[in-house]
mmCIF file of C-alpha atoms in Angstrom:
data_model
loop_
_atom_site.group_PDB
_atom_site.id
_atom_site.type_symbol
_atom_site.label_atom_id
_atom_site.label_comp_id
_atom_site.label_asym_id
_atom_site.label_seq_id
_atom_site.Cartn_x
_atom_site.Cartn_y
_atom_site.Cartn_z
ATOM 1 C CA MET A 1 87.576 102.199 -27.617
ATOM 2 C CA ALA A 2 89.358 101.637 -24.330
ATOM 3 C CA VAL A 3 87.542 98.960 -22.372
ATOM 4 C CA GLU A 4 86.575 100.085 -18.876
ATOM 5 C CA PRO A 5 84.302 98.150 -16.563
ATOM 6 C CA SER A 6 81.062 99.921 -15.734
ATOM 7 C CA SER A 7 78.633 99.504 -12.870
ATOM 8 C CA GLU A 8 76.549 97.295 -15.167
ATOM 9 C CA PHE A 9 79.253 95.099 -16.712
ATOM 10 C CA ASN A 10 82.411 93.430 -15.481
ATOM 11 C CA LEU A 11 85.659 93.676 -17.416
ATOM 12 C CA THR A 12 85.044 90.503 -19.428
ATOM 13 C CA GLN A 13 81.557 91.577 -20.434
ATOM 14 C CA ALA A 14 82.751 95.073 -21.293
ATOM 15 C CA ALA A 15 85.446 93.636 -23.547
ATOM 16 C CA VAL A 16 82.811 91.708 -25.489
ATOM 17 C CA LEU A 17 80.388 94.632 -25.782
ATOM 18 C CA ALA A 18 82.972 97.272 -26.689
ATOM 19 C CA ARG A 19 82.965 96.086 -30.304
ATOM 20 C CA TYR A 20 79.275 96.848 -30.700
ATOM 21 C CA PHE A 21 78.741 100.204 -28.945
ATOM 22 C CA THR A 22 80.413 103.613 -29.006
ATOM 23 C CA ASN A 23 80.487 103.696 -25.199
ATOM 24 C CA LEU A 24 79.482 101.467 -22.304
ATOM 25 C CA ASP A 25 78.907 103.976 -19.509
ATOM 26 C CA ARG A 26 76.790 106.825 -20.884
ATOM 27 C CA PRO A 27 73.034 106.969 -21.561
ATOM 28 C CA VAL A 28 73.435 107.976 -25.210
ATOM 29 C CA PHE A 29 75.381 105.654 -27.491
ATOM 30 C CA ALA A 30 75.456 104.388 -31.065
ATOM 31 C CA LEU A 31 75.506 100.831 -32.391
ATOM 32 C CA ARG A 32 78.247 99.557 -34.678
ATOM 33 C CA ASN A 33 79.554 96.333 -36.230
ATOM 34 C CA LEU A 34 76.121 94.709 -36.119
ATOM 35 C CA PRO A 35 74.176 93.319 -39.092
ATOM 36 C CA GLU A 36 70.959 95.171 -39.897
ATOM 37 C CA VAL A 37 68.811 92.185 -38.985
ATOM 38 C CA VAL A 38 70.382 92.116 -35.513
ATOM 39 C CA LYS A 39 69.799 95.838 -34.991
ATOM 40 C CA GLY A 40 66.154 95.454 -35.894
ATOM 41 C CA ALA A 41 65.598 92.473 -33.624
ATOM 42 C CA LEU A 42 67.594 94.079 -30.819
ATOM 43 C CA PHE A 43 65.528 97.254 -30.847
ATOM 44 C CA SER A 44 62.300 95.294 -31.031
ATOM 45 C CA ARG A 45 63.247 93.199 -27.994
ATOM 46 C CA TYR A 46 64.401 96.408 -26.269
ATOM 47 C CA SER A 47 60.823 97.716 -26.397
ATOM 48 C CA ARG A 48 59.562 94.703 -24.435
ATOM 49 C CA THR A 49 62.001 94.514 -21.560
ATOM 50 C CA GLU A 50 63.176 96.607 -18.639
ATOM 51 C CA LYS A 51 66.799 95.732 -19.442
ATOM 52 C CA SER A 52 69.225 98.186 -20.997
ATOM 53 C CA LEU A 53 69.964 97.725 -24.696
ATOM 54 C CA ARG A 54 73.517 96.621 -24.022
ATOM 55 C CA ARG A 55 72.280 94.089 -21.494
ATOM 56 C CA VAL A 56 69.727 92.741 -23.990
ATOM 57 C CA LEU A 57 72.459 92.200 -26.569
ATOM 58 C CA LEU A 58 74.678 90.440 -24.060
ATOM 59 C CA ASP A 59 72.059 88.238 -22.386
ATOM 60 C CA GLU A 60 69.670 87.395 -25.200
ATOM 61 C CA PHE A 61 71.872 87.482 -28.286
ATOM 62 C CA ILE A 62 75.572 87.037 -27.510
ATOM 63 C CA ASN A 63 75.193 84.618 -24.583
ATOM 64 C CA GLU A 64 72.182 82.770 -25.987
ATOM 65 C CA PRO A 65 73.443 79.885 -28.170
ATOM 66 C CA ASP A 66 70.081 79.343 -29.830
ATOM 67 C CA SER A 67 69.911 82.927 -31.131
ATOM 68 C CA GLY A 68 72.433 82.245 -33.887
ATOM 69 C CA PHE A 69 74.150 85.553 -33.150
ATOM 70 C CA ASP A 70 77.668 84.155 -33.300
ATOM 71 C CA ALA A 71 77.156 82.593 -36.720
ATOM 72 C CA LEU A 72 75.472 85.691 -38.097
ATOM 73 C CA THR A 73 78.265 88.031 -37.021
ATOM 74 C CA THR A 74 81.050 85.868 -38.434
ATOM 75 C CA SER A 75 83.338 88.081 -40.459
ATOM 76 C CA ALA A 76 82.905 88.286 -44.197
ATOM 77 C CA ALA A 77 86.269 86.583 -44.582
ATOM 78 C CA ASP A 78 84.798 83.422 -43.111
ATOM 79 C CA ALA A 79 81.566 83.262 -45.087
ATOM 80 C CA ASP A 80 80.515 83.933 -48.635
ATOM 81 C CA ASP A 81 77.465 86.036 -49.494
ATOM 82 C CA MET A 82 75.088 83.090 -49.835
ATOM 83 C CA VAL A 83 76.058 81.794 -46.403
ATOM 84 C CA ALA A 84 75.541 85.261 -44.928
ATOM 85 C CA VAL A 85 72.097 85.494 -46.501
ATOM 86 C CA ARG A 86 71.112 82.075 -45.178
ATOM 87 C CA ARG A 87 72.302 82.986 -41.694
ATOM 88 C CA ALA A 88 70.296 86.201 -41.788
ATOM 89 C CA GLU A 89 67.192 84.266 -42.786
ATOM 90 C CA GLU A 90 67.768 81.737 -40.013
ATOM 91 C CA PHE A 91 68.240 84.524 -37.495
ATOM 92 C CA TYR A 92 65.025 86.145 -38.696
ATOM 93 C CA GLU A 93 63.031 82.964 -38.283
ATOM 94 C CA ARG A 94 64.571 82.241 -34.883
ATOM 95 C CA VAL A 95 64.421 85.654 -33.246
ATOM 96 C CA LEU A 96 62.709 88.328 -35.260
ATOM 97 C CA VAL A 97 59.338 86.812 -36.116
ATOM 98 C CA GLY A 98 58.274 86.742 -32.503
ATOM 99 C CA TYR A 99 58.649 90.481 -32.108
ATOM 100 C CA GLY A 100 56.284 91.861 -34.738
ATOM 101 C CA ASP A 101 58.400 92.146 -37.857
ATOM 102 C CA ASP A 102 56.340 94.906 -39.533
ATOM 103 C CA SER A 103 57.558 97.484 -37.043
ATOM 104 C CA VAL A 104 60.977 95.898 -36.683
ATOM 105 C CA ALA A 105 61.537 96.338 -40.411
ATOM 106 C CA GLU A 106 61.587 100.092 -39.840
ATOM 107 C CA LEU A 107 64.592 99.731 -37.540
ATOM 108 C CA ALA A 108 66.977 98.311 -40.128
ATOM 109 C CA GLY A 109 68.065 99.989 -43.322
ATOM 110 C CA ALA A 110 70.178 99.729 -46.429
ATOM 111 C CA HIS A 111 71.919 101.954 -48.952
ATOM 112 C CA VAL A 112 71.154 101.166 -52.598
ATOM 113 C CA ALA A 113 72.498 102.747 -55.774
ATOM 114 C CA VAL A 114 70.393 102.692 -58.933
ATOM 115 C CA GLU A 115 72.256 103.659 -62.094
ATOM 116 C CA ARG A 116 71.344 104.231 -65.723
ATOM 117 C CA THR A 117 67.639 104.533 -65.001
ATOM 118 C CA SER A 118 65.303 106.924 -66.798
ATOM 119 C CA THR A 119 64.153 110.132 -65.167
ATOM 120 C CA LEU A 120 60.585 108.810 -65.187
ATOM 121 C CA ALA A 121 61.614 105.662 -63.348
ATOM 122 C CA ALA A 122 63.659 107.775 -60.934
ATOM 123 C CA LYS A 123 60.514 109.736 -60.064
ATOM 124 C CA ALA A 124 58.736 106.457 -59.295
ATOM 125 C CA LEU A 125 61.587 105.485 -56.965
ATOM 126 C CA GLU A 126 61.547 108.894 -55.293
ATOM 127 C CA ASP A 127 57.778 108.972 -54.794
ATOM 128 C CA SER A 128 58.150 107.100 -51.506
ATOM 129 C CA ARG A 129 57.768 109.935 -49.036
ATOM 130 C CA ILE A 130 58.283 108.156 -45.749
ATOM 131 C CA GLY A 131 61.083 105.750 -44.942
ATOM 132 C CA ILE A 132 63.282 106.329 -48.004
ATOM 133 C CA SER A 133 65.666 109.225 -48.596
ATOM 134 C CA PRO A 134 66.732 109.603 -52.244
ATOM 135 C CA LEU A 135 69.496 111.692 -53.770
ATOM 136 C CA GLU A 136 69.600 112.000 -57.553
ATOM 137 C CA LYS A 137 72.281 113.097 -59.990
ATOM 138 C CA SER A 138 71.799 116.837 -60.422
ATOM 139 C CA THR A 139 70.848 118.394 -63.753
ATOM 140 C CA ARG A 140 72.042 121.701 -62.298
ATOM 141 C CA TYR A 141 75.622 120.681 -61.595
ATOM 142 C CA VAL A 142 76.310 117.795 -63.979
ATOM 143 C CA ARG A 143 76.340 117.764 -67.784
ATOM 144 C CA PHE A 144 74.129 115.096 -69.299
ATOM 145 C CA ASP A 145 75.557 115.097 -72.826
ATOM 146 C CA ARG A 146 78.448 112.707 -72.184
ATOM 147 C CA PRO A 147 77.971 109.657 -74.446
ATOM 148 C CA GLY A 148 77.895 106.103 -73.164
ATOM 149 C CA ARG A 149 80.412 103.395 -73.979
ATOM 150 C CA ASP A 150 78.692 102.759 -77.290
ATOM 151 C CA GLY A 151 79.055 106.413 -78.286
ATOM 152 C CA ARG A 152 75.327 107.098 -78.043
ATOM 153 C CA PHE A 153 73.572 109.613 -75.835
ATOM 154 C CA LEU A 154 72.357 108.191 -72.544
ATOM 155 C CA TYR A 155 68.594 107.834 -72.646
ATOM 156 C CA HIS A 156 66.271 104.887 -72.117
ATOM 157 C CA ARG A 157 65.738 102.562 -75.056
ATOM 158 C CA GLY A 158 63.347 99.663 -74.864
ATOM 159 C CA PRO A 159 60.789 97.655 -76.831
ATOM 160 C CA GLU A 160 58.019 99.888 -75.487
ATOM 161 C CA LEU A 161 59.720 102.797 -77.294
ATOM 162 C CA ALA A 162 60.072 101.226 -80.732
ATOM 163 C CA HIS A 163 58.520 104.146 -82.640
ATOM 164 C CA PRO A 164 60.864 105.083 -85.523
ATOM 165 C CA ASP A 165 60.830 108.769 -84.541
ATOM 166 C CA TYR A 166 61.799 108.215 -80.908
ATOM 167 C CA GLU A 167 65.580 107.966 -81.155
ATOM 168 C CA PRO A 168 65.998 110.726 -83.791
ATOM 169 C CA ALA A 169 63.913 113.072 -81.617
ATOM 170 C CA ALA A 170 65.853 112.214 -78.457
ATOM 171 C CA ASP A 171 69.182 112.594 -80.272
ATOM 172 C CA LEU A 172 68.147 116.028 -81.547
ATOM 173 C CA LEU A 173 67.271 117.167 -78.029
ATOM 174 C CA PHE A 174 70.633 116.029 -76.688
ATOM 175 C CA GLU A 175 72.516 117.576 -79.617
ATOM 176 C CA THR A 176 70.766 120.895 -79.043
ATOM 177 C CA TYR A 177 71.432 120.722 -75.304
ATOM 178 C CA SER A 178 75.105 119.947 -75.891
ATOM 179 C CA ALA A 179 75.590 122.627 -78.539
ATOM 180 C CA LEU A 180 74.153 125.359 -76.299
ATOM 181 C CA ILE A 181 76.096 124.692 -73.095
ATOM 182 C CA GLU A 182 79.301 126.540 -73.926
ATOM 183 C CA PRO A 183 77.846 129.603 -75.731
ATOM 184 C CA LEU A 184 75.172 130.017 -73.046
ATOM 185 C CA THR A 185 77.747 129.728 -70.263
ATOM 186 C CA GLN A 186 79.857 132.396 -71.951
ATOM 187 C CA ALA A 187 76.861 134.696 -72.398
ATOM 188 C CA ILE A 188 75.946 134.319 -68.726
ATOM 189 C CA ARG A 189 79.492 135.122 -67.640
ATOM 190 C CA GLU A 190 79.441 138.254 -69.745
ATOM 191 C CA ARG A 191 76.105 139.264 -68.238
ATOM 192 C CA PHE A 192 77.165 138.416 -64.676
ATOM 193 C CA PRO A 193 80.895 139.202 -64.249
ATOM 194 C CA ILE A 194 82.809 138.011 -61.219
ATOM 195 C CA GLU A 195 82.203 140.040 -58.047
ATOM 196 C CA GLU A 196 84.921 141.424 -55.815
ATOM 197 C CA ASP A 197 84.362 139.006 -52.939
ATOM 198 C CA GLU A 198 83.863 135.965 -55.193
ATOM 199 C CA THR A 199 86.535 133.431 -56.086
ATOM 200 C CA ASP A 200 87.112 132.512 -59.703
ATOM 201 C CA ARG A 201 86.251 128.900 -58.977
ATOM 202 C CA ALA A 202 82.963 129.766 -57.274
ATOM 203 C CA TRP A 203 81.986 132.172 -60.071
ATOM 204 C CA LYS A 204 82.682 129.634 -62.796
ATOM 205 C CA ALA A 205 80.742 126.933 -60.961
ATOM 206 C CA ALA A 206 77.765 129.236 -60.359
ATOM 207 C CA THR A 207 77.587 130.471 -63.949
ATOM 208 C CA ARG A 208 77.916 126.952 -65.353
ATOM 209 C CA ALA A 209 75.132 125.786 -63.038
ATOM 210 C CA LYS A 210 72.928 128.637 -64.247
ATOM 211 C CA ALA A 211 73.499 127.595 -67.859
ATOM 212 C CA LEU A 212 72.732 123.939 -67.153
ATOM 213 C CA ASP A 213 69.652 124.988 -65.209
ATOM 214 C CA MET A 214 68.318 126.905 -68.206
ATOM 215 C CA LEU A 215 68.974 124.030 -70.599
ATOM 216 C CA ARG A 216 67.746 121.083 -68.548
ATOM 217 C CA GLY A 217 64.265 121.459 -70.006
ATOM 218 C CA LEU A 218 65.690 120.064 -73.253
ATOM 219 C CA LEU A 219 66.516 116.748 -71.618
ATOM 220 C CA PRO A 220 63.834 114.160 -72.436
ATOM 221 C CA ALA A 221 62.128 112.200 -69.671
ATOM 222 C CA GLY A 222 63.996 109.122 -70.873
ATOM 223 C CA THR A 223 67.344 110.679 -69.907
ATOM 224 C CA LEU A 224 69.361 108.202 -67.860
ATOM 225 C CA THR A 225 70.280 109.277 -64.361
ATOM 226 C CA ASN A 226 71.831 107.824 -61.215
ATOM 227 C CA LEU A 227 70.454 107.963 -57.719
ATOM 228 C CA GLY A 228 71.175 106.704 -54.258
ATOM 229 C CA LEU A 229 68.540 105.547 -51.813
ATOM 230 C CA PHE A 230 68.739 105.022 -48.086
ATOM 231 C CA GLY A 231 65.678 103.484 -46.526
ATOM 232 C CA ASN A 232 64.311 101.151 -43.933
ATOM 233 C CA GLY A 233 63.259 97.603 -44.707
ATOM 234 C CA ARG A 234 59.539 98.219 -44.516
ATOM 235 C CA ALA A 235 59.689 101.128 -46.961
ATOM 236 C CA PHE A 236 61.833 99.161 -49.405
ATOM 237 C CA GLU A 237 59.445 96.221 -49.223
ATOM 238 C CA TYR A 238 56.471 98.372 -50.217
ATOM 239 C CA LEU A 239 58.494 100.207 -52.875
ATOM 240 C CA ILE A 240 59.272 96.883 -54.552
ATOM 241 C CA THR A 241 55.601 95.897 -54.438
ATOM 242 C CA LYS A 242 54.542 99.210 -55.995
ATOM 243 C CA LEU A 243 57.167 99.020 -58.720
ATOM 244 C CA ALA A 244 56.049 95.497 -59.609
ATOM 245 C CA ALA A 245 52.590 96.932 -60.331
ATOM 246 C CA HIS A 246 53.843 99.918 -62.327
ATOM 247 C CA GLU A 247 52.741 100.495 -65.910
ATOM 248 C CA LEU A 248 56.316 101.138 -67.079
ATOM 249 C CA PRO A 249 58.264 97.948 -67.965
ATOM 250 C CA GLU A 250 61.416 99.647 -66.718
ATOM 251 C CA CYS A 251 59.897 100.043 -63.245
ATOM 252 C CA ARG A 252 58.762 96.438 -63.155
ATOM 253 C CA THR A 253 62.308 95.394 -63.990
ATOM 254 C CA LEU A 254 63.581 97.621 -61.185
ATOM 255 C CA ALA A 255 61.291 95.817 -58.740
ATOM 256 C CA GLY A 256 63.079 92.547 -59.412
ATOM 257 C CA ASP A 257 66.501 94.203 -59.389
ATOM 258 C CA LEU A 258 65.886 95.858 -56.020
ATOM 259 C CA LEU A 259 64.530 92.664 -54.501
ATOM 260 C CA ARG A 260 67.563 90.706 -55.699
ATOM 261 C CA GLU A 261 70.109 93.164 -54.326
ATOM 262 C CA LEU A 262 68.332 93.948 -51.051
ATOM 263 C CA SER A 263 67.969 90.226 -50.424
ATOM 264 C CA LEU A 264 71.764 90.163 -50.150
ATOM 265 C CA VAL A 265 71.882 92.753 -47.342
ATOM 266 C CA ILE A 266 68.496 92.855 -45.557
ATOM 267 C CA PRO A 267 66.804 89.642 -46.731
ATOM 268 C CA ALA A 268 64.540 89.304 -43.732
ATOM 269 C CA PHE A 269 62.894 92.655 -44.383
ATOM 270 C CA VAL A 270 62.073 92.331 -48.086
ATOM 271 C CA LYS A 271 61.205 88.640 -48.246
ATOM 272 C CA ARG A 272 57.470 89.402 -48.525
ATOM 273 C CA ALA A 273 57.760 92.115 -51.183
ATOM 274 C CA LEU A 274 56.707 89.796 -54.014
ATOM 275 C CA ASP A 275 55.860 86.571 -52.204
ATOM 276 C CA GLU A 276 52.718 84.621 -53.043
ATOM 277 C CA ARG A 277 50.983 85.361 -49.748
ATOM 278 C CA TYR A 278 51.463 89.117 -49.394
ATOM 279 C CA GLY A 279 53.506 90.922 -52.023
ATOM 280 C CA ALA A 280 52.237 89.442 -55.278
ATOM 281 C CA PRO A 281 48.529 89.809 -54.345
ATOM 282 C CA SER A 282 49.175 93.405 -53.268
ATOM 283 C CA ALA A 283 50.848 94.196 -56.594
ATOM 284 C CA GLU A 284 47.976 92.578 -58.490
ATOM 285 C CA ARG A 285 45.492 94.664 -56.526
ATOM 286 C CA LEU A 286 47.378 97.862 -57.402
ATOM 287 C CA VAL A 287 47.184 96.915 -61.081
ATOM 288 C CA ARG A 288 43.433 96.292 -60.825
ATOM 289 C CA MET A 289 42.903 99.586 -59.045
ATOM 290 C CA ARG A 290 44.899 101.511 -61.656
ATOM 291 C CA LYS A 291 42.905 99.970 -64.486
ATOM 292 C CA ALA A 292 39.608 100.696 -62.730
ATOM 293 C CA MET A 293 40.549 104.334 -62.120
ATOM 294 C CA THR A 294 41.633 104.685 -65.741
ATOM 295 C CA ARG A 295 38.211 103.504 -66.870
ATOM 296 C CA LEU A 296 36.398 105.841 -64.484
ATOM 297 C CA ALA A 297 38.514 108.964 -65.037
ATOM 298 C CA PRO A 298 37.067 111.408 -67.609
ATOM 299 C CA ARG A 299 39.179 112.245 -70.674
ATOM 300 C CA THR A 300 38.288 115.728 -71.899
ATOM 301 C CA GLY A 301 41.329 116.305 -74.103
ATOM 302 C CA ALA A 302 43.982 118.561 -72.604
ATOM 303 C CA THR A 303 44.565 121.831 -74.432
ATOM 304 C CA GLU A 304 47.650 123.998 -74.625
ATOM 305 C CA SER A 305 48.094 126.045 -71.492
ATOM 306 C CA ALA A 306 50.601 128.529 -70.135
ATOM 307 C CA PRO A 307 52.467 127.679 -66.933
ATOM 308 C CA SER A 308 50.183 128.448 -64.026
ATOM 309 C CA VAL A 309 49.538 127.964 -60.334
ATOM 310 C CA ARG A 310 45.908 127.816 -59.204
ATOM 311 C CA LEU A 311 44.643 127.608 -55.647
ATOM 312 C CA ILE A 312 41.958 124.917 -55.883
ATOM 313 C CA GLU A 313 40.961 124.549 -52.246
ATOM 314 C CA HIS A 314 41.844 126.195 -48.978
ATOM 315 C CA ASP A 315 40.719 126.049 -45.387
ATOM 316 C CA PRO A 316 38.945 129.334 -44.561
ATOM 317 C CA ASP A 317 39.577 128.637 -40.884
ATOM 318 C CA ALA A 318 43.283 127.955 -41.388
ATOM 319 C CA GLU A 319 44.601 130.988 -39.533
ATOM 320 C CA ARG A 320 42.570 130.255 -36.402
ATOM 321 C CA LYS A 321 43.695 126.615 -36.468
ATOM 322 C CA VAL A 322 47.355 127.589 -36.744
ATOM 323 C CA VAL A 323 47.027 130.066 -33.876
ATOM 324 C CA ALA A 324 45.280 127.495 -31.693
ATOM 325 C CA ALA A 325 47.883 124.844 -32.504
ATOM 326 C CA ALA A 326 50.741 127.237 -31.744
ATOM 327 C CA LEU A 327 49.291 128.207 -28.355
ATOM 328 C CA PHE A 328 47.934 124.824 -27.268
ATOM 329 C CA PRO A 329 51.169 123.303 -25.818
ATOM 330 C CA TYR A 330 51.694 126.381 -23.637
ATOM 331 C CA SER A 331 48.104 126.772 -22.410
ATOM 332 C CA ASP A 332 45.697 124.944 -20.132
ATOM 333 C CA ALA A 333 42.649 126.000 -22.168
ATOM 334 C CA ARG A 334 40.622 123.751 -24.422
ATOM 335 C CA TRP A 335 41.519 123.844 -28.122
ATOM 336 C CA GLU A 336 38.298 125.509 -29.201
ATOM 337 C CA ASP A 337 38.771 128.290 -26.629
ATOM 338 C CA LEU A 338 42.178 129.385 -27.936
ATOM 339 C CA GLN A 339 41.596 132.664 -29.802
ATOM 340 C CA GLY A 340 44.897 134.537 -29.678
ATOM 341 C CA ASP A 341 45.736 137.565 -31.799
ATOM 342 C CA ALA A 342 46.895 136.030 -35.088
ATOM 343 C CA SER A 343 49.446 138.707 -35.939
ATOM 344 C CA GLN A 344 51.088 138.513 -32.514
ATOM 345 C CA VAL A 345 51.180 134.718 -32.455
ATOM 346 C CA LEU A 346 52.597 134.405 -35.969
ATOM 347 C CA GLU A 347 55.099 137.161 -35.228
ATOM 348 C CA ALA A 348 56.314 135.306 -32.149
ATOM 349 C CA ALA A 349 56.524 132.005 -34.025
ATOM 350 C CA LEU A 350 58.125 133.117 -37.279
ATOM 351 C CA SER A 351 59.620 136.608 -37.267
ATOM 352 C CA ASP A 352 63.139 135.862 -36.017
ATOM 353 C CA ARG A 353 63.933 132.909 -38.285
ATOM 354 C CA ALA A 354 67.394 133.594 -39.688
ATOM 355 C CA ASN A 355 67.476 130.829 -42.295
ATOM 356 C CA ARG A 356 65.578 127.823 -43.622
ATOM 357 C CA ARG A 357 67.245 125.464 -41.162
ATOM 358 C CA GLN A 358 65.424 127.172 -38.320
ATOM 359 C CA ARG A 359 62.226 125.254 -38.831
ATOM 360 C CA PRO A 360 58.804 126.822 -38.324
ATOM 361 C CA PRO A 361 56.560 125.244 -35.679
ATOM 362 C CA ARG A 362 54.406 122.259 -36.562
ATOM 363 C CA ALA A 363 51.341 124.398 -35.925
ATOM 364 C CA LEU A 364 51.524 125.335 -39.607
ATOM 365 C CA GLU A 365 50.671 121.739 -40.512
ATOM 366 C CA HIS A 366 47.104 122.418 -39.411
ATOM 367 C CA ALA A 367 46.515 124.630 -42.464
ATOM 368 C CA GLN A 368 45.897 122.839 -45.754
ATOM 369 C CA TYR A 369 45.912 124.179 -49.291
ATOM 370 C CA THR A 370 45.496 122.413 -52.629
ATOM 371 C CA PHE A 371 47.159 123.826 -55.743
ATOM 372 C CA GLU A 372 47.028 122.772 -59.366
ATOM 373 C CA ILE A 373 50.280 123.535 -61.149
ATOM 374 C CA VAL A 374 50.997 123.515 -64.862
ATOM 375 C CA ALA A 375 54.761 123.514 -65.341
ATOM 376 C CA ASN A 376 57.545 121.991 -67.363
ATOM 377 C CA PHE A 377 59.146 118.762 -66.216
ATOM 378 C CA ALA A 378 62.359 120.485 -65.132
ATOM 379 C CA ALA A 379 60.408 122.676 -62.712
ATOM 380 C CA TYR A 380 58.502 119.661 -61.447
ATOM 381 C CA ARG A 381 61.765 117.917 -60.584
ATOM 382 C CA ASP A 382 62.404 120.687 -58.051
ATOM 383 C CA LEU A 383 58.864 120.537 -56.651
ATOM 384 C CA HIS A 384 59.089 116.774 -56.352
ATOM 385 C CA ARG A 385 61.895 117.049 -53.817
ATOM 386 C CA HIS A 386 59.496 118.452 -51.221
ATOM 387 C CA ARG A 387 58.324 114.987 -50.366
ATOM 388 C CA MET A 388 56.251 115.819 -47.299
ATOM 389 C CA LEU A 389 53.711 117.395 -49.609
ATOM 390 C CA THR A 390 50.893 115.174 -50.840
ATOM 391 C CA GLN A 391 51.531 115.059 -54.583
ATOM 392 C CA ASP A 392 49.520 113.687 -57.487
ATOM 393 C CA ARG A 393 50.613 114.190 -61.076
ATOM 394 C CA GLN A 394 49.129 113.489 -64.456
ATOM 395 C CA LEU A 395 50.909 111.732 -67.293
ATOM 396 C CA LEU A 396 53.765 113.774 -68.697
ATOM 397 C CA GLY A 397 53.063 114.820 -72.279
ATOM 398 C CA THR A 398 53.033 117.593 -74.863
ATOM 399 C CA ALA A 399 49.295 118.372 -74.929
ATOM 400 C CA LEU A 400 49.744 121.318 -72.554
ATOM 401 C CA GLY A 401 52.436 122.858 -74.750
ATOM 402 C CA PHE A 402 55.929 123.942 -73.777
ATOM 403 C CA ASP A 403 57.793 126.976 -72.518
ATOM 404 C CA VAL A 404 61.252 128.480 -72.917
ATOM 405 C CA PRO A 405 63.183 129.860 -69.925
ATOM 406 C CA SER A 406 62.954 133.647 -70.035
ATOM 407 C CA GLY A 407 66.652 134.038 -69.356
ATOM 408 C CA LEU A 408 67.488 131.889 -72.359
ATOM 409 C CA ALA A 409 65.467 134.084 -74.697
ATOM 410 C CA GLU A 410 67.029 137.249 -73.273
ATOM 411 C CA LEU A 411 70.515 135.901 -73.895
ATOM 412 C CA GLY A 412 69.670 135.182 -77.527
#
């Protein structure tokens, strides 16, 4: 970026700041080349001063010897990882603690990759609705029958799965999945030939995805997958605490793995995840609560059931609430007096949406519905992505039976 003096900074100051901001003279700008702990502390201080953000960085971080900013931003070539971690911790203690670190931890984030983890453990990682954005290896676009380095299919093996029938059953599922991919893909291509305006590459990709989609129900819940997570420090801290209390040994191991790796990049924000004062007692409480709920929950014995969707509860006043919420920002009337024509209001709010990226108004959030869904695990994986829903699930098992994709049966 060319360094130009602005009305706020002289040429020398601008030269220093240019490294850390995308511009120095406009009201909207992005931060760059700053450690996450500095970004968090900078934004927190920003909320408690009348200074501009760039001025805060210059006056209270760069030009303040006691802040430790210079040491923390030393290039990686000049400091090994352990030194960088120590500097981050020192910076945290010196600057961040005074600004309310719970909220500050939401202003710094990290990218984490988790590989060779079971689908069940992946669901536990992805359950965090707020503060963490996950992206998992797709069963629709990627084959899962490639063997590992030892020549075996990739599914979770552990002492908790020592039953002699476990591996033979999992191997059979993978063998069946693998054997069906090519013949099913061919059958789909015969049923759905390439269209005039479709490229050969797009057609082949779409038909292969359809085949993998039909067969993914064969993949056991122990299938190993990869996923990437981006999240803020506060969300990662609580995720680690929750995983440490999980009933699956694999998830408890992941808690330690995540804490170890995140401590190398955002140490200040995950330091309490399993500490003796906060994290460990919280994890122990979650374990106690789970055990208590298990004792209290009735066990009636699930029976085989067809896939179903049942509306359990609904708000009989939902339509009026949505109408009132849609009109409220544009009216001077009290909420309870807003009684617009529902069809006209909903028509105005929703009718001209051209695609899913044109979001409906938040007025719809005032209507609540509770559904109970019986479905296979492959279908649930798709439902699980809609993380703003409030989701509760029972233990995955075979008591409810199984189903076969209708398209698979039709194709023989």
